[in-house]
mmCIF file of C-alpha atoms and ligand atoms in Angstrom:
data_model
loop_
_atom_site.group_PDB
_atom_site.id
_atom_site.type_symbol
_atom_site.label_atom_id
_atom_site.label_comp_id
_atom_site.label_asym_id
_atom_site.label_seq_id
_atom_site.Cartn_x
_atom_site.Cartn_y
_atom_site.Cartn_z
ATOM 1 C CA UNK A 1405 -0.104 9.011 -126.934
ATOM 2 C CA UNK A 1406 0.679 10.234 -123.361
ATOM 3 C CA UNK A 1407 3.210 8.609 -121.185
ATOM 4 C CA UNK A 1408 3.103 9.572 -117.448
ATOM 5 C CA UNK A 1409 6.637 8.884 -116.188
ATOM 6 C CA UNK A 1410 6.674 11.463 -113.594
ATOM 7 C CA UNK A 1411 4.878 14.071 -111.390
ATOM 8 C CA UNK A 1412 6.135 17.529 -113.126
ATOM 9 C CA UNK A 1413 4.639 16.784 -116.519
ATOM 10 C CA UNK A 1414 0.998 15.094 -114.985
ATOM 11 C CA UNK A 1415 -1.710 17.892 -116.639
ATOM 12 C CA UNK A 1416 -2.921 17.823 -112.480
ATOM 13 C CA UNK A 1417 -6.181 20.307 -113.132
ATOM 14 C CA UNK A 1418 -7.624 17.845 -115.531
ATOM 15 C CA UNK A 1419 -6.836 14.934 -113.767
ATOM 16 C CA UNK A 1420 -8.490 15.918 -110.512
ATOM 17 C CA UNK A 1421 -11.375 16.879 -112.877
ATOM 18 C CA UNK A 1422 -11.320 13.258 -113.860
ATOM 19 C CA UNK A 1423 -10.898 11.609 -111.053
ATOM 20 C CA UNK A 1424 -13.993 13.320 -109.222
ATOM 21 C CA UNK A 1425 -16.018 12.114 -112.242
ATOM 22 C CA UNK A 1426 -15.169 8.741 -111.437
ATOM 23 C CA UNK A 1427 -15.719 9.225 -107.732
ATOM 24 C CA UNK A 1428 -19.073 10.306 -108.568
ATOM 25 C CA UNK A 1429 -19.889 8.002 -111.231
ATOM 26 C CA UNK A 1430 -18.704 4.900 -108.575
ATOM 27 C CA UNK A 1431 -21.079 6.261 -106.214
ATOM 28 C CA UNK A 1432 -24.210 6.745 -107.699
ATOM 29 C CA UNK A 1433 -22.745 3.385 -108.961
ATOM 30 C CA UNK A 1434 -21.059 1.151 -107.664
ATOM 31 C CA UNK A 1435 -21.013 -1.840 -110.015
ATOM 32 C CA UNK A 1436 -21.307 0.110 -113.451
ATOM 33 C CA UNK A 1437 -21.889 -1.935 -116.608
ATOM 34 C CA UNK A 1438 -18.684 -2.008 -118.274
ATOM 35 C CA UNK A 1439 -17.763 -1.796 -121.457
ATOM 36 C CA UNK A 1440 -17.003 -5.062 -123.165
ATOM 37 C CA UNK A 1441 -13.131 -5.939 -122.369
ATOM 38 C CA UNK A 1442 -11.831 -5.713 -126.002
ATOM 39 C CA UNK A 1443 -8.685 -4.048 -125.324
ATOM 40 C CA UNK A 1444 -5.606 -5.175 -123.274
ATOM 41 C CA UNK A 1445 -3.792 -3.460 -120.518
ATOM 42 C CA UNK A 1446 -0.812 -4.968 -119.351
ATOM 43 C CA UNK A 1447 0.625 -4.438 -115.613
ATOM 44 C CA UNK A 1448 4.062 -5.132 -115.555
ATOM 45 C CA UNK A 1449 5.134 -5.361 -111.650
ATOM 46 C CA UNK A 1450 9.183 -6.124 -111.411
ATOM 47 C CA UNK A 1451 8.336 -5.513 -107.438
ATOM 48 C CA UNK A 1452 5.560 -6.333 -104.780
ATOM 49 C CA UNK A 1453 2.466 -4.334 -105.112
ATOM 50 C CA UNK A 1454 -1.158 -4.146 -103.661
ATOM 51 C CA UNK A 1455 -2.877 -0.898 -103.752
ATOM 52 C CA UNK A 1456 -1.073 0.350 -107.189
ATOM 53 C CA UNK A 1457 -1.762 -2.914 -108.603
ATOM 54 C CA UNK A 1458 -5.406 -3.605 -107.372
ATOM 55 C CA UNK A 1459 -6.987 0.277 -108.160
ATOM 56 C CA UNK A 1460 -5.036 -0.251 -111.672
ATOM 57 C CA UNK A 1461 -6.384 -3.332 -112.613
ATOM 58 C CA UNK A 1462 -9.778 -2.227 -111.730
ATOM 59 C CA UNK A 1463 -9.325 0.876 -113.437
ATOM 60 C CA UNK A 1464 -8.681 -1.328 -116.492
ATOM 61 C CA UNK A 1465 -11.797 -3.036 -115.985
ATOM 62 C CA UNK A 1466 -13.749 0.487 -115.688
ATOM 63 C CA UNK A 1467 -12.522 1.877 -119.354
ATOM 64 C CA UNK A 1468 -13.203 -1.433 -120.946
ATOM 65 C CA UNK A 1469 -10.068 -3.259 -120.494
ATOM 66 C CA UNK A 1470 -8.655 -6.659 -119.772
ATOM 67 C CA UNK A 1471 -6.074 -6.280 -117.147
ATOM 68 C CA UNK A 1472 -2.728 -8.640 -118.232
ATOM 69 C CA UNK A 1473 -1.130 -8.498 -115.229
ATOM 70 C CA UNK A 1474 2.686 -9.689 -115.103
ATOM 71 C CA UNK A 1475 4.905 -10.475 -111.879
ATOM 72 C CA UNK A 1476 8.956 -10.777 -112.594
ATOM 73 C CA UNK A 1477 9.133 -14.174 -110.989
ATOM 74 C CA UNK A 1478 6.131 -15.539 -113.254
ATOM 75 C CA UNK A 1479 7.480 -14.393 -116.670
ATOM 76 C CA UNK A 1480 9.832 -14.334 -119.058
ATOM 77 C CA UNK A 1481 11.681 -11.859 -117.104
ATOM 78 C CA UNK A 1482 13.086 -14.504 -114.736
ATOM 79 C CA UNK A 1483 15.083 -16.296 -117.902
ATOM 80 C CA UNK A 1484 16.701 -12.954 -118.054
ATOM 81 C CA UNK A 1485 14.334 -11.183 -120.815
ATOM 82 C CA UNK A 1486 15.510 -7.712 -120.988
ATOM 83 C CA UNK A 1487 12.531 -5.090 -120.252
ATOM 84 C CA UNK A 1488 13.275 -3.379 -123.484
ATOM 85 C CA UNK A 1489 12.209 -6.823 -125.215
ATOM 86 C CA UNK A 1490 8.845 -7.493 -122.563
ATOM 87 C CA UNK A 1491 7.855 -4.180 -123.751
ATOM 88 C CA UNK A 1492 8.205 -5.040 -127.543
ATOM 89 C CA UNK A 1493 6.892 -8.278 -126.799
ATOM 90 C CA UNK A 1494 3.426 -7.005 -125.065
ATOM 91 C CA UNK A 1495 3.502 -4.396 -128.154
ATOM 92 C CA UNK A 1496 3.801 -6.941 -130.731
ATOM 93 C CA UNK A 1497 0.420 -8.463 -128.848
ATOM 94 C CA UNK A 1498 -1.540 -5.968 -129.083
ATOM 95 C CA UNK A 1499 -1.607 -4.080 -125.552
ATOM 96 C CA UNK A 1500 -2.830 -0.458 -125.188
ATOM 97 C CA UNK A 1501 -1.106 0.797 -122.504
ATOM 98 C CA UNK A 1502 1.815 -0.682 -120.087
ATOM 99 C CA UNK A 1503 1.921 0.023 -116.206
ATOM 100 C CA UNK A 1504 5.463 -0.223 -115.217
ATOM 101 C CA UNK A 1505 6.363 -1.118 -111.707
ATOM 102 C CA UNK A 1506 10.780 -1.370 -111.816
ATOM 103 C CA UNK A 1507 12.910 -1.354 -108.386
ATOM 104 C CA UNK A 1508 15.739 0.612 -111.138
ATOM 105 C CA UNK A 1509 15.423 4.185 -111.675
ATOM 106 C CA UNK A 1510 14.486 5.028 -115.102
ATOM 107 C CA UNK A 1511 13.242 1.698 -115.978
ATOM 108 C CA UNK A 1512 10.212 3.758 -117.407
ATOM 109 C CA UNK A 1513 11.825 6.015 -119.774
ATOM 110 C CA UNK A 1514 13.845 3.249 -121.256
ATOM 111 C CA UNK A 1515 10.452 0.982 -121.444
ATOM 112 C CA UNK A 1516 8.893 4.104 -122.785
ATOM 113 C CA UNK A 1517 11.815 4.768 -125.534
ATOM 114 C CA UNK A 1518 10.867 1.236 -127.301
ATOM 115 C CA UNK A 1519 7.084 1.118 -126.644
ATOM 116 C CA UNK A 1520 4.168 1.851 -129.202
ATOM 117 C CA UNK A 1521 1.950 2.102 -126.091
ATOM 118 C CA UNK A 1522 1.989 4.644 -123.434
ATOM 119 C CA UNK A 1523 3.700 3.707 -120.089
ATOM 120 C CA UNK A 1524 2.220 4.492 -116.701
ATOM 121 C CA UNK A 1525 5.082 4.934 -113.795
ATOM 122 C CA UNK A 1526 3.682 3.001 -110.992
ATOM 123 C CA UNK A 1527 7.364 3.379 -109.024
ATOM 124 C CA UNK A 1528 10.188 3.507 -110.387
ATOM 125 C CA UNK A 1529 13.201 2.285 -107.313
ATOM 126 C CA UNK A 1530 13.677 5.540 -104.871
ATOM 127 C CA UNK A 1531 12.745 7.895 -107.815
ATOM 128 C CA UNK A 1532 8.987 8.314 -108.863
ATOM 129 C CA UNK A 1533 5.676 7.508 -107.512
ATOM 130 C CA UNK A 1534 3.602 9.714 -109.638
ATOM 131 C CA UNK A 1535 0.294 8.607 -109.407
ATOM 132 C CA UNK A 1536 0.674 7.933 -105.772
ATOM 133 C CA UNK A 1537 1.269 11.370 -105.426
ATOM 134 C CA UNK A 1538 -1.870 12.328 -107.307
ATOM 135 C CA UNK A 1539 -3.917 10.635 -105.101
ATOM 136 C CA UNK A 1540 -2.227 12.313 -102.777
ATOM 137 C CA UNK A 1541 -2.837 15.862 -104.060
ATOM 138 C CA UNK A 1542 -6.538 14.543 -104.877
ATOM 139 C CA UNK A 1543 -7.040 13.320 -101.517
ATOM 140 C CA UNK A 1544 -6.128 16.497 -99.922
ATOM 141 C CA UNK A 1545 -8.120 18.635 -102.783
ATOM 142 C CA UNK A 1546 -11.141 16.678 -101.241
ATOM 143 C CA UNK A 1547 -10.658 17.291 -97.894
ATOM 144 C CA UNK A 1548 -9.913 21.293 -98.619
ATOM 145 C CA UNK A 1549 -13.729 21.129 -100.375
ATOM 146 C CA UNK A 1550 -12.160 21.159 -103.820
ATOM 147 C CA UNK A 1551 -10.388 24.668 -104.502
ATOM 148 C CA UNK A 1552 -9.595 25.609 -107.872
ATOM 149 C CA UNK A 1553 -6.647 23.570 -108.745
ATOM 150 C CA UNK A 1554 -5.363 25.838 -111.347
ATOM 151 C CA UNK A 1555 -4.547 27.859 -108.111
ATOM 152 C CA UNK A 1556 -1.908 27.700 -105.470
ATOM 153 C CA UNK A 1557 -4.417 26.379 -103.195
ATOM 154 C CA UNK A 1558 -2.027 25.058 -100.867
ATOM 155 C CA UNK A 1559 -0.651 27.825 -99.930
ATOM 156 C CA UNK A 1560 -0.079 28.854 -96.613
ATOM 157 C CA UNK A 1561 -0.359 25.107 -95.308
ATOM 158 C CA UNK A 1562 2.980 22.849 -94.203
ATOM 159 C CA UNK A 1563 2.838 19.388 -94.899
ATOM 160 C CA UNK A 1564 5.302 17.235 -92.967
ATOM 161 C CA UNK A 1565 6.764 14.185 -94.492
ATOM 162 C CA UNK A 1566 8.466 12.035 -92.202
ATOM 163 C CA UNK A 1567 10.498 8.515 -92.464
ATOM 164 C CA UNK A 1568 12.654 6.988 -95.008
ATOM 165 C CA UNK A 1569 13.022 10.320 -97.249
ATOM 166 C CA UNK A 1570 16.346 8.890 -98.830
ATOM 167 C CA UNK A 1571 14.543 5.604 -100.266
ATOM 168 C CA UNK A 1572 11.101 7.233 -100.955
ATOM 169 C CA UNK A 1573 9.439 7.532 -104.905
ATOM 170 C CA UNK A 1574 6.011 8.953 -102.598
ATOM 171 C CA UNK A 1575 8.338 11.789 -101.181
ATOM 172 C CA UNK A 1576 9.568 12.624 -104.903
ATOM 173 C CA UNK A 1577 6.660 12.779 -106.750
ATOM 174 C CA UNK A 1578 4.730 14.546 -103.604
ATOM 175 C CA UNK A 1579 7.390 16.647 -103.256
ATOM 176 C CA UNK A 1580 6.825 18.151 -106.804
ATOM 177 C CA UNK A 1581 2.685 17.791 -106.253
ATOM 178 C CA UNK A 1582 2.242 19.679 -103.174
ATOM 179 C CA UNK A 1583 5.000 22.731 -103.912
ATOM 180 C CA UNK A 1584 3.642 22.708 -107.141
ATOM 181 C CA UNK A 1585 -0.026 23.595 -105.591
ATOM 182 C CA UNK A 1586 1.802 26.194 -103.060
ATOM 183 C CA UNK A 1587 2.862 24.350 -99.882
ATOM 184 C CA UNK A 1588 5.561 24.366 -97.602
ATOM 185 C CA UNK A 1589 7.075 21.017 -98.264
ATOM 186 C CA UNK A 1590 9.580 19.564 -94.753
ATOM 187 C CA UNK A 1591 11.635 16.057 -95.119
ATOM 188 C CA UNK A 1592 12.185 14.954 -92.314
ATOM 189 C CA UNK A 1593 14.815 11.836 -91.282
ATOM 190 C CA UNK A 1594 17.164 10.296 -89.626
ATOM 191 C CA UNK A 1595 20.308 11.896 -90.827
ATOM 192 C CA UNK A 1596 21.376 8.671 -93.006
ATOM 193 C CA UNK A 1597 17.831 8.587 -94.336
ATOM 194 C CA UNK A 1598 17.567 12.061 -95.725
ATOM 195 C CA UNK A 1599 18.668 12.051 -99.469
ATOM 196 C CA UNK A 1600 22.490 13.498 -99.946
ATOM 197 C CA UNK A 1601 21.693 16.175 -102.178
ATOM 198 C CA UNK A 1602 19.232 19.495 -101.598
ATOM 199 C CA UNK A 1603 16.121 18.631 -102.651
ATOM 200 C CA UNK A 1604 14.316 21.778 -104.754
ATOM 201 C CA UNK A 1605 11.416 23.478 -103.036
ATOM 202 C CA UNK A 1606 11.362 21.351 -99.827
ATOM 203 C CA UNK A 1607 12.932 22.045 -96.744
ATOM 204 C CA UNK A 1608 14.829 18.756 -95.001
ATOM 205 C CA UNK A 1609 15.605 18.146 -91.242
ATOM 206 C CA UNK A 1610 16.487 15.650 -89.253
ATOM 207 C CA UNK A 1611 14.221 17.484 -85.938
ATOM 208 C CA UNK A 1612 10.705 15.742 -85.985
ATOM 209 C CA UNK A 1613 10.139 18.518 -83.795
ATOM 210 C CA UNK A 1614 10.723 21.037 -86.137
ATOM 211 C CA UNK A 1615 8.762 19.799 -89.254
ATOM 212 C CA UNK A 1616 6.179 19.199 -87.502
ATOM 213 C CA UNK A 1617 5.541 22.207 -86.010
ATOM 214 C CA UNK A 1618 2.266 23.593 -86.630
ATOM 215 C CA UNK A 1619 1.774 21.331 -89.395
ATOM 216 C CA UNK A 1620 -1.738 21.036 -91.267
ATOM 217 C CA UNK A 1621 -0.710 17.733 -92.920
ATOM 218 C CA UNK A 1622 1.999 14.903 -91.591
ATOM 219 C CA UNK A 1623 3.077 12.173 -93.822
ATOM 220 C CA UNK A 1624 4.276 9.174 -92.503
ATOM 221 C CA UNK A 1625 6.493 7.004 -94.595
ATOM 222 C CA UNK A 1626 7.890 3.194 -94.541
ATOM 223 C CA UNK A 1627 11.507 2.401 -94.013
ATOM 224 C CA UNK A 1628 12.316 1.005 -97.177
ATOM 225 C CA UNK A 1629 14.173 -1.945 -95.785
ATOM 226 C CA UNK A 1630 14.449 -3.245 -99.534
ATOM 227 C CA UNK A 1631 16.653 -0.631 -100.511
ATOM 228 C CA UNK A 1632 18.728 0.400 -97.654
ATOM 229 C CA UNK A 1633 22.298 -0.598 -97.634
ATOM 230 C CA UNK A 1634 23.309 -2.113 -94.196
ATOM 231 C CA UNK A 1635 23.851 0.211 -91.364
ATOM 232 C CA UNK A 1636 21.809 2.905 -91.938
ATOM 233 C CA UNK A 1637 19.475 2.304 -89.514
ATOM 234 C CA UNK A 1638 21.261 1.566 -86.190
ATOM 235 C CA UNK A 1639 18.230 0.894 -84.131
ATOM 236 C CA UNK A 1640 14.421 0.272 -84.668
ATOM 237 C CA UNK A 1641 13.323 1.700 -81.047
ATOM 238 C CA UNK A 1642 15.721 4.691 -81.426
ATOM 239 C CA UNK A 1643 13.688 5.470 -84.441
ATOM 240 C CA UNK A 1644 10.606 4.904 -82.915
ATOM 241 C CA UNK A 1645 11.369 7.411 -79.837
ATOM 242 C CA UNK A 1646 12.568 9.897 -82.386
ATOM 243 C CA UNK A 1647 10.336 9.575 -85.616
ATOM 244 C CA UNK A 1648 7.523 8.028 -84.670
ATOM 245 C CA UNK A 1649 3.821 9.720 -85.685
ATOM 246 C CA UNK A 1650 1.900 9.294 -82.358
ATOM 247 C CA UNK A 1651 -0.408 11.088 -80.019
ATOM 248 C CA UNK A 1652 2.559 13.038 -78.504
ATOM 249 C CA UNK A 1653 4.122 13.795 -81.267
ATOM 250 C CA UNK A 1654 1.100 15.207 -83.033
ATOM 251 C CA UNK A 1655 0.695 17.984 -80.027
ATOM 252 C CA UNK A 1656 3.203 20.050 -82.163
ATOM 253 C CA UNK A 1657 0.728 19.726 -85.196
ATOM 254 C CA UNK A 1658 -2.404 22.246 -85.648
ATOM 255 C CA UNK A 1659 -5.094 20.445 -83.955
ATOM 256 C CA UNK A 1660 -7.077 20.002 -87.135
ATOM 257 C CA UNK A 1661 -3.936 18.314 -88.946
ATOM 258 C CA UNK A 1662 -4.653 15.387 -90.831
ATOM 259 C CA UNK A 1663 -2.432 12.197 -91.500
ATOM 260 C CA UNK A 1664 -1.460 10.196 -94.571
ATOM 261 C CA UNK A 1665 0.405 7.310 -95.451
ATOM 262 C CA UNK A 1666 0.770 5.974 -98.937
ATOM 263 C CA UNK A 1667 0.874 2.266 -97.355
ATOM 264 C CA UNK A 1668 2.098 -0.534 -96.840
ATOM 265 C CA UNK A 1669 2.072 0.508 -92.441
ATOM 266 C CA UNK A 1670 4.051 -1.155 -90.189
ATOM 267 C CA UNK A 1671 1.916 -0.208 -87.563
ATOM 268 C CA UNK A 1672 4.458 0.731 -84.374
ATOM 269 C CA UNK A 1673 7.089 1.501 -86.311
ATOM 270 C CA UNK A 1674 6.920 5.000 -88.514
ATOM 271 C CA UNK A 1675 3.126 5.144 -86.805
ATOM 272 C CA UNK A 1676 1.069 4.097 -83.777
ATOM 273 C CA UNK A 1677 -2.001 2.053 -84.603
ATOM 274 C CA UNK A 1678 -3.847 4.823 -82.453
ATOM 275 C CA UNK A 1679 -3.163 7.654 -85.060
ATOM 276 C CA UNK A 1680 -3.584 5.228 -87.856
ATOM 277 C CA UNK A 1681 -7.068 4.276 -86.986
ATOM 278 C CA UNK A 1682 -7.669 7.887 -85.342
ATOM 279 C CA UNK A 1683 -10.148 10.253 -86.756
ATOM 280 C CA UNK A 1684 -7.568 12.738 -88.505
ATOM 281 C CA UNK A 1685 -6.580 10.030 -90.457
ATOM 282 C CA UNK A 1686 -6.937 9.953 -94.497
ATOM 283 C CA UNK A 1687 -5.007 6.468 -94.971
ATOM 284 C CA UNK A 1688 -8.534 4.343 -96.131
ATOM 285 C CA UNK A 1689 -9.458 7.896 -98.292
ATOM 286 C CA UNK A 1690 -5.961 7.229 -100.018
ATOM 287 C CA UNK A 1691 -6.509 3.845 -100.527
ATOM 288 C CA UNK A 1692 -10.256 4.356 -101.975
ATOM 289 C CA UNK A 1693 -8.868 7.876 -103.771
ATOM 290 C CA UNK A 1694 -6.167 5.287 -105.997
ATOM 291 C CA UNK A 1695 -8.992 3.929 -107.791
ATOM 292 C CA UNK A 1696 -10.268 7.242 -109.249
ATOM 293 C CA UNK A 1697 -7.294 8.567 -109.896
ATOM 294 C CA UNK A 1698 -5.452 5.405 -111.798
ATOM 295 C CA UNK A 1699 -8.765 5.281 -113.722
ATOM 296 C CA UNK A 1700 -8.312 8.846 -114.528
ATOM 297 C CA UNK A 1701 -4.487 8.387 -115.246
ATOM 298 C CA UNK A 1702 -5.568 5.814 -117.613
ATOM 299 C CA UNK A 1703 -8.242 7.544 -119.765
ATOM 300 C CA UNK A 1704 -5.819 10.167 -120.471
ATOM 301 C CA UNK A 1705 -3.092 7.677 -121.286
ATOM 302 C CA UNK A 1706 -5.282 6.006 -123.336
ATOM 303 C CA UNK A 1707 -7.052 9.000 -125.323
ATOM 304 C CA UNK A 1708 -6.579 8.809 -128.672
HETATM 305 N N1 LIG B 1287 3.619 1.762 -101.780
HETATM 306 C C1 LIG B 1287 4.586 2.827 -101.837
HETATM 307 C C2 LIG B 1287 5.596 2.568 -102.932
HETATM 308 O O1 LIG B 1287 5.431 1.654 -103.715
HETATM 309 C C3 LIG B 1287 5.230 3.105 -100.518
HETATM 310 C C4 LIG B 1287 6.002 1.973 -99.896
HETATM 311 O O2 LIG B 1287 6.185 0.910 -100.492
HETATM 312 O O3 LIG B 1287 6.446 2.186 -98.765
HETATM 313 O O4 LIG B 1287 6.554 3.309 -103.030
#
């Protein structure tokens, strides 16, 4: 019984592999008879969610499932239930799998130390987005015409990440994802947004400039306004001027660079609507690329 709690121990080969069977599957067809939904998935979302919790419910529904979904304010949670219990509690009923969405780091591993099911990381606070950064990788494996992924097939390309680093799960679990497949990984941040400690196998700045020099792929990220203590950010338009992905920025890129964003956008903020409805951008590919991959996440999790 597999738990995937972060990006160093995801088996990545297979899971690409897995996820392009369900991309092809969906589209030769689109609405596949499923399976009859005899079995029970529960999501378990302690924060707000839409494209983790929408491609995860319908992987459920692809492999057969019922999708239980669970928001903190509409459960037991909210008459201080300890997660530890929840978990027993959606054990003791039967579910096959538990997709854990916690603001506290950890959260998973202690879920996943009481829990007869296998637990699925959807974010986990500022520490762990691992199957955002799969559909990451996958998204990029696409676009790069599907190299071998046992392979450092990234190598020789720099990827840019730029915004809240301090605050960000996606920058974590990409972090591991892309060095992992060979690429030059730069943070980039205001100084009181880039994390306190060295992070392994990534370079950080606070110089747009810099990281984004000759880049082949930019990230853009969301200030995590949820997280952040007062103060940190002094002012919106200075960050803006300084850190926002636009046309002008880009001209330090390679011209064939392409942009990402895990999403939510706040469109004029960490990037201009121009670049995120521009032609180098993969945000919709992400979004469609979830599906596959949480419904490859969750065969494996659920393999017997
Ligand atoms: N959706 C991503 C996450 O849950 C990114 C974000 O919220 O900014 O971490």
């Amino acid at each position: 019984m597999p738990h995937v709690l972060t990006a160093a121990e995801l088996p990545v080969a297979d899971l690409l592999f897995r996820a392009e069977a369900w991309r092809q599957r969906l589209l030769a067809h689109p609405s596949p008879p499923v399976p009859p939904h005899a079995r029970m998935v529960a999501l378990l979302f302690y924060e707000p969610s839409t494209r983790t919790r929408a491609a995860f419910e319908q992987a459920a529904v692809l492999l057969g499932c019922h999708p239980l979904t669970i928001t903190a304010e509409a459960s037991s949670v909210a008459k201080g239930e300890s997660l530890q219990d929840t978990v027993r509690t959606l054990n003791a009923q039967g579910v096959r799998a538990i997709v854990l969405r916690h603001p506290q780091v950890g959260a998973p591993q202690t879920a996943a130390q009481v829990s007869d099911a296998p637990i699925l990381n959807a974010g986990d606070g500022a520490h762990e987005h691992p199957t955002q950064g799969l559909l990451d990788l996958y998204t990029l494996w696409l676009h790069y015409g599907k190299p071998d992924p046992e392979t450092r097939w990234l190598r020789g390309r720099k990827v840019a990440i730029v915004g809240d680093i301090r605050h960000s799960r996606v920058a974590r679990s990409n972090r591991v994802l892309l060095s992992q497949a060979g690429a030059e990984v730069w943070l980039c941040a205001p100084p009181t947004l880039l994390p306190d400690a060295p992070l392994p196998d990534a370079h950080l700045t606070h110089d747009a400039e810099e990281a984004l020099q000759n880049a082949d792929i930019v990230m853009a990220l969301r200030l995590q306004t949820e997280r952040m203590a007062q103060g940190l950010l002094p002012s919106l338009n200075a960050y803006r001027r300084d850190y926002q992905i636009n046309t002008e920025r880009l001209r330090a890129a390679k011209p064939d660079c392409v942009v990402m964003h895990p999403g939510p956008i706040q469109r004029g903020v960490e990037i201009s609507d121009e670049i995120a409805d521009g032609e180098r951008s993969l945000i919709l590919a992400q979004v469609r690329n979830g599906v596959y991959v949480r419904a490859a996440v969750l065969e494996y999790a659920l393999m017997e």
